[in-house]
Every structure is written in C-alpha cells, then in structure tokens.
Tab-separated table of C-alpha atoms in Angstrom:
chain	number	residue	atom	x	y	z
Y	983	UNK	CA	2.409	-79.175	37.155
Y	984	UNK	CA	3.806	-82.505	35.786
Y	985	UNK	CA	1.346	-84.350	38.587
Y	986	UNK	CA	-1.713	-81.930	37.438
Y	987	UNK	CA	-1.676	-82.526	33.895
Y	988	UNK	CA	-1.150	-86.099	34.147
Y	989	UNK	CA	-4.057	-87.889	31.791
Y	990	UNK	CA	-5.166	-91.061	32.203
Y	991	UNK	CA	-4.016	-93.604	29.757
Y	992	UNK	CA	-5.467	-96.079	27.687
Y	993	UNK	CA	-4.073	-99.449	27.155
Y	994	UNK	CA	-1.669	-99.808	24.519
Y	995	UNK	CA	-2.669	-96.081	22.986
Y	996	UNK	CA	1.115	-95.422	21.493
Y	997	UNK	CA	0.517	-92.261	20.433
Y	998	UNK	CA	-0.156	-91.267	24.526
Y	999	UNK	CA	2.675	-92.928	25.848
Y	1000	UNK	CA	4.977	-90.962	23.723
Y	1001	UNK	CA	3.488	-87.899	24.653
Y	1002	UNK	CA	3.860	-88.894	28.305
Y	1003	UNK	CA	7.422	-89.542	27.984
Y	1004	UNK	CA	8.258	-86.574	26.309
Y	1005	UNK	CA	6.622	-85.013	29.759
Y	1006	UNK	CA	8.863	-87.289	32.149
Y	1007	UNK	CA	11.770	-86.074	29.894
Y	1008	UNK	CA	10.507	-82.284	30.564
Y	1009	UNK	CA	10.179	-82.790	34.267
Y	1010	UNK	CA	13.658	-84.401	34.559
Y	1011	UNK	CA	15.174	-81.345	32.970
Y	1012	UNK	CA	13.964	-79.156	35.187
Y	1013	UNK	CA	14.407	-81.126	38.187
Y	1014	UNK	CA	18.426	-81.149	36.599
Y	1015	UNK	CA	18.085	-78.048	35.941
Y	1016	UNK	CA	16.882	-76.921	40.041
Y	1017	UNK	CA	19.642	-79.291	40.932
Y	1018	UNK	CA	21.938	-76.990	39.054
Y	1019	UNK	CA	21.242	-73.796	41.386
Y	1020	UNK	CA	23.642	-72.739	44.319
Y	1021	UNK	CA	22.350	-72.963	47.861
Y	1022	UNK	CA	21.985	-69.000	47.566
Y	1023	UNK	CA	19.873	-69.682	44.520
Y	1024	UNK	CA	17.867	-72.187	45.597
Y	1025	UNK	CA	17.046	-69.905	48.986
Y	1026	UNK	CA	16.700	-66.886	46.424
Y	1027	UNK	CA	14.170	-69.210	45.091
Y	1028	UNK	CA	12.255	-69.981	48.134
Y	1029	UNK	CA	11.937	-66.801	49.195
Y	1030	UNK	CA	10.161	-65.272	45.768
Y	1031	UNK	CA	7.945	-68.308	45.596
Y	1032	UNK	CA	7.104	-67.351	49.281
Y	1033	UNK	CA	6.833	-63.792	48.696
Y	1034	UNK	CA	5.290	-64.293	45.450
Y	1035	UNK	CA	2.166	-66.336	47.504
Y	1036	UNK	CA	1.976	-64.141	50.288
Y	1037	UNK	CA	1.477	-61.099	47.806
Y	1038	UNK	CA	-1.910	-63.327	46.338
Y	1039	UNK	CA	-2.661	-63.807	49.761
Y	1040	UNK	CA	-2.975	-60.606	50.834
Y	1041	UNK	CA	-4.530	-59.495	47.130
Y	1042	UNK	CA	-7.373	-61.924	48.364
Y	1043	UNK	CA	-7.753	-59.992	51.686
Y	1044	UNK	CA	-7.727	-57.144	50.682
Y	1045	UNK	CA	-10.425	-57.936	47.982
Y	1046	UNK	CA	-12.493	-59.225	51.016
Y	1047	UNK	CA	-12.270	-56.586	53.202
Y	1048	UNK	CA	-12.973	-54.159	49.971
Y	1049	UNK	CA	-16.238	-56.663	50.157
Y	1050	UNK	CA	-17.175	-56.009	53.596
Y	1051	UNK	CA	-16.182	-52.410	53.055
Y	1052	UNK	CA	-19.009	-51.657	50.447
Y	1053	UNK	CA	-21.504	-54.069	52.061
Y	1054	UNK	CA	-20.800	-52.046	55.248
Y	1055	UNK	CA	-21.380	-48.782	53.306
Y	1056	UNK	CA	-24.949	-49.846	51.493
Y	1057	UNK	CA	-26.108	-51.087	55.029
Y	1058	UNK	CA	-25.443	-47.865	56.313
Y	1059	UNK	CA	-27.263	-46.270	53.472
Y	1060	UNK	CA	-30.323	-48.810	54.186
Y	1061	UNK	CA	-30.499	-48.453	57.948
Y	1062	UNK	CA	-30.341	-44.783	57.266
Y	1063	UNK	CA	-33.638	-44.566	55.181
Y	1064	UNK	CA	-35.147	-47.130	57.397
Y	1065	UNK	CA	-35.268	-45.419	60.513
Y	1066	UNK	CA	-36.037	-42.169	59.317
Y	1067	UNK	CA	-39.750	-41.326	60.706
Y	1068	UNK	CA	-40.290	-44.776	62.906
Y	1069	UNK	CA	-40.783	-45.200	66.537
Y	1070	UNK	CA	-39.066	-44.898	69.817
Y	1071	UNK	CA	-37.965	-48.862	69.076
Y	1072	UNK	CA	-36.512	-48.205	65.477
Y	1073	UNK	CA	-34.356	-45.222	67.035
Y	1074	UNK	CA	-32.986	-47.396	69.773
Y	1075	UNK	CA	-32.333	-50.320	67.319
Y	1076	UNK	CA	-30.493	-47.504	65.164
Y	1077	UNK	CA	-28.392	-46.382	68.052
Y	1078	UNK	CA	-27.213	-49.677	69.009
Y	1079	UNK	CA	-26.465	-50.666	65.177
Y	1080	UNK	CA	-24.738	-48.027	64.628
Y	1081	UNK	CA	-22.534	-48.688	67.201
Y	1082	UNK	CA	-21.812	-52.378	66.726
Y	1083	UNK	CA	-21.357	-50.785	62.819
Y	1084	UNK	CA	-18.657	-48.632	64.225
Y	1085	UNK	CA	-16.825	-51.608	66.268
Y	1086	UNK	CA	-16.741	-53.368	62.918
Y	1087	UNK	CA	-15.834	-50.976	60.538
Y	1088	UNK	CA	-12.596	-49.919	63.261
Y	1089	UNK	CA	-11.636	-53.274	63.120
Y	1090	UNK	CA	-11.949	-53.663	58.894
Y	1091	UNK	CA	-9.694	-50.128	59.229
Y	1092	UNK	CA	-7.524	-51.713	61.404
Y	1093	UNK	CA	-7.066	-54.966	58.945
Y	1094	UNK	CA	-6.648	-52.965	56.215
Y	1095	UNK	CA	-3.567	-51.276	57.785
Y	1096	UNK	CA	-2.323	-54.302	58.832
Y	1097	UNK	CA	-2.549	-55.666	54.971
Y	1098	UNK	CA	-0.814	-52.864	54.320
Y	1099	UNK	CA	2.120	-53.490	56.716
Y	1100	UNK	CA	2.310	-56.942	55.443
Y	1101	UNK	CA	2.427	-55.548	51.721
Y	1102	UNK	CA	5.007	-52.961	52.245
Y	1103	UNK	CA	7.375	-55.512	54.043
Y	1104	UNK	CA	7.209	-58.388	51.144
Y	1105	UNK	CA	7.785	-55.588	48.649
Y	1106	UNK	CA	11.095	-54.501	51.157
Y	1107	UNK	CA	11.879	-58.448	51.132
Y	1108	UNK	CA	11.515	-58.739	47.719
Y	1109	UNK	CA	13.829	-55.821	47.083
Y	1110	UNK	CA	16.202	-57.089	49.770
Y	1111	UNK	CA	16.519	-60.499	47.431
Y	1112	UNK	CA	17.365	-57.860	44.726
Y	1113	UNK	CA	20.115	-56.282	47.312
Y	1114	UNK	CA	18.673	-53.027	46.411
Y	1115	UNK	CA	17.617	-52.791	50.275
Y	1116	UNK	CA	19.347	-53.637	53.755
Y	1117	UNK	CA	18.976	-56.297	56.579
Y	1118	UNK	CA	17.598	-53.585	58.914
Y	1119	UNK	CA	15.046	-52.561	56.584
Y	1120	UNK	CA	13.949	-55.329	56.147
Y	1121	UNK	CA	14.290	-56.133	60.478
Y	1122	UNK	CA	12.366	-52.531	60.910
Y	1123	UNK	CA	9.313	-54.035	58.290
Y	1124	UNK	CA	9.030	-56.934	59.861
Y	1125	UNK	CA	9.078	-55.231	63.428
Y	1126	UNK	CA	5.983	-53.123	62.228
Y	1127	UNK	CA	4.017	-55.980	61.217
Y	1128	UNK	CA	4.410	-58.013	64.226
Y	1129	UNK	CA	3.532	-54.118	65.755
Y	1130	UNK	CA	0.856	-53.944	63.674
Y	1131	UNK	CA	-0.632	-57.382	63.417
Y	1132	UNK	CA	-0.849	-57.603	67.590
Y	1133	UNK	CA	-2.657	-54.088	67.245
Y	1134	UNK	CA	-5.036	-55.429	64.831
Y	1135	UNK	CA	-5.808	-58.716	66.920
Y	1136	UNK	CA	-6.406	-56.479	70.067
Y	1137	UNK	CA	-8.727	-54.367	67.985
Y	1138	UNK	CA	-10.728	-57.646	67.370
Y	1139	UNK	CA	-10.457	-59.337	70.438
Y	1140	UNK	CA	-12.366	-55.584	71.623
Y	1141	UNK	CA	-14.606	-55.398	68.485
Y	1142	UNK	CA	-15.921	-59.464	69.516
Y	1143	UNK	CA	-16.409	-58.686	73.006
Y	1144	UNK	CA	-18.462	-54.908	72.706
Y	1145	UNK	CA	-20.204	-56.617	69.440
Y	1146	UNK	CA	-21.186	-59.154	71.962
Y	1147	UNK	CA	-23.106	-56.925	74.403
Y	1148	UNK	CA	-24.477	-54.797	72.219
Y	1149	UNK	CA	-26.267	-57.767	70.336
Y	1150	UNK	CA	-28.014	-58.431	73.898
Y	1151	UNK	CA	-29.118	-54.783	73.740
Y	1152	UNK	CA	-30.805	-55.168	70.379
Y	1153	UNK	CA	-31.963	-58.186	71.466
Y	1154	UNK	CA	-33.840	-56.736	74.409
Y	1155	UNK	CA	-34.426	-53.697	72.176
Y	1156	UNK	CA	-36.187	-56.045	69.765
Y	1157	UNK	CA	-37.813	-57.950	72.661
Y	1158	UNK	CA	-39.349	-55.142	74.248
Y	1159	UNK	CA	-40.873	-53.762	71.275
C-alpha cells in the first residue's frame, strides 16, 4: 500500500514532504507493529492472507465458468432453432456439435465440482485457524481436492482429445457439403 500510493514529489513542495513523512511514520508502525506478532501469529497470518486470496481466486472461476455456462446454454438454444428444417448436412453438423457440446459442458461440470472441493477445504482451513475444526479434517479436505482436481484434469485431458476428432468430423462434414 505504502509503495502504491506513493506520489511523485515536487521540488521543495513542504507541504508534500510532510505528508510523506507522516506516511513513512505509518508504515514503520505497522511494520513494529507485524514485528510484534508471535511466530504462531505471524503463520496465523499467512495462512488467512493465503486463504483469503485463494477464496477471490476461486470467486473469479467460478464467475468464468458461470460465463461459459450461459454462453453454453444460448448456443444450445441457437443451434437448436438453426437446424430445425435444414438438410442432411445441417443434421450431421448438429450431431457432431452436440457432441463436442457435451464433452465440454462434462468438463465445465467437472470444474465446477472441483471449485467446489477447493472452496469447502479453505472454508475447513479457515476454521481450522479458528481451532473450531481438526488436523484430519482438514487432511480428509485436502485429500478430496487432490482426488478431485486429478479427476477434473483427466476429464480434460479426454474432453481435448474427443473435441479434437470430432472437429475433423465437422470439418469433413462442412467439406463435403
């Protein structure tokens, strides 16, 4: 913050330096202050900082995949009316989207639980730095992410391979037409 809100100066304004040292005295009483902390304090303060990010991290994901979750709904919607009434081509090219629409939307489902792992243990961590839950719990959390986040890379390792081949089926699809 101190390093953010620094302004720049001009020479010999008084009135600036003063309010520049009054910041320097600011930051050196909280420094003193952080100084002042146990090691259990200062590793108590660590840990919600970290917590505390990783919760706006995942916020952000989740906002993302909510994103790609309504996007993936209106397409759906659109490619619905499209292909109603068209050609032997337009009903092929609807199979096959559909399909690379399903590998997608298995893998959003599948990142969505896994934000959801993620939540659940940094609100078991942050109770845990609370003591209001146990060691194991907080073991058992972190054993279902690493469950769950392995799961969830699988599912997209599959999702990037299937998507793969079925673009070369539109593309003859397309091709052919």
């Amino acid at each position: 913050q101190f390093v953010r809100e620094q302004p720049e100066m001009q020479h010999g304004n008084f009135t600036e330096a003063v309010a520049f040292l009054a910041r320097v005295q600011r930051l050196h009483g909280s420094l003193g202050a952080a100084g002042r902390l146990s090691a259990t304090g200062k590793a108590s303060a660590v840990v919600a900082q970290g917590v505390q990010h990783m919760q706006r991290l995942l916020k952000t994901e989740a906002h993302t995949l909510g994103i790609y979750r309504d996007h993936s709904t209106h397409s759906k919607r659109a490619a619905q009316s499209w292909a109603s009434g068209r050609a032997q081509a337009m009903v092929a090219v609807d199979t096959v989207w559909w399909k690379l629409r399903s590998e997608f939307d298995d893998y959003i489902d599948a990142a969505e639980e896994q934000i959801q792992a993620y939540r659940e243990a940094f609100e078991l961590l942050a109770s845990y730095r609370h003591c209001s839950a146990g060691f194991s719990q907080v073991q058992q959390a972190y054993r279902r992410t690493e469950t769950v986040r392995s799961a969830t890379h699988d599912k997209l390792k599959s999702a990037w391979r299937r998507a793969g081949s079925l673009l070369g089926e539109l593309g003859a699809i397309i091709a052919d037409a």
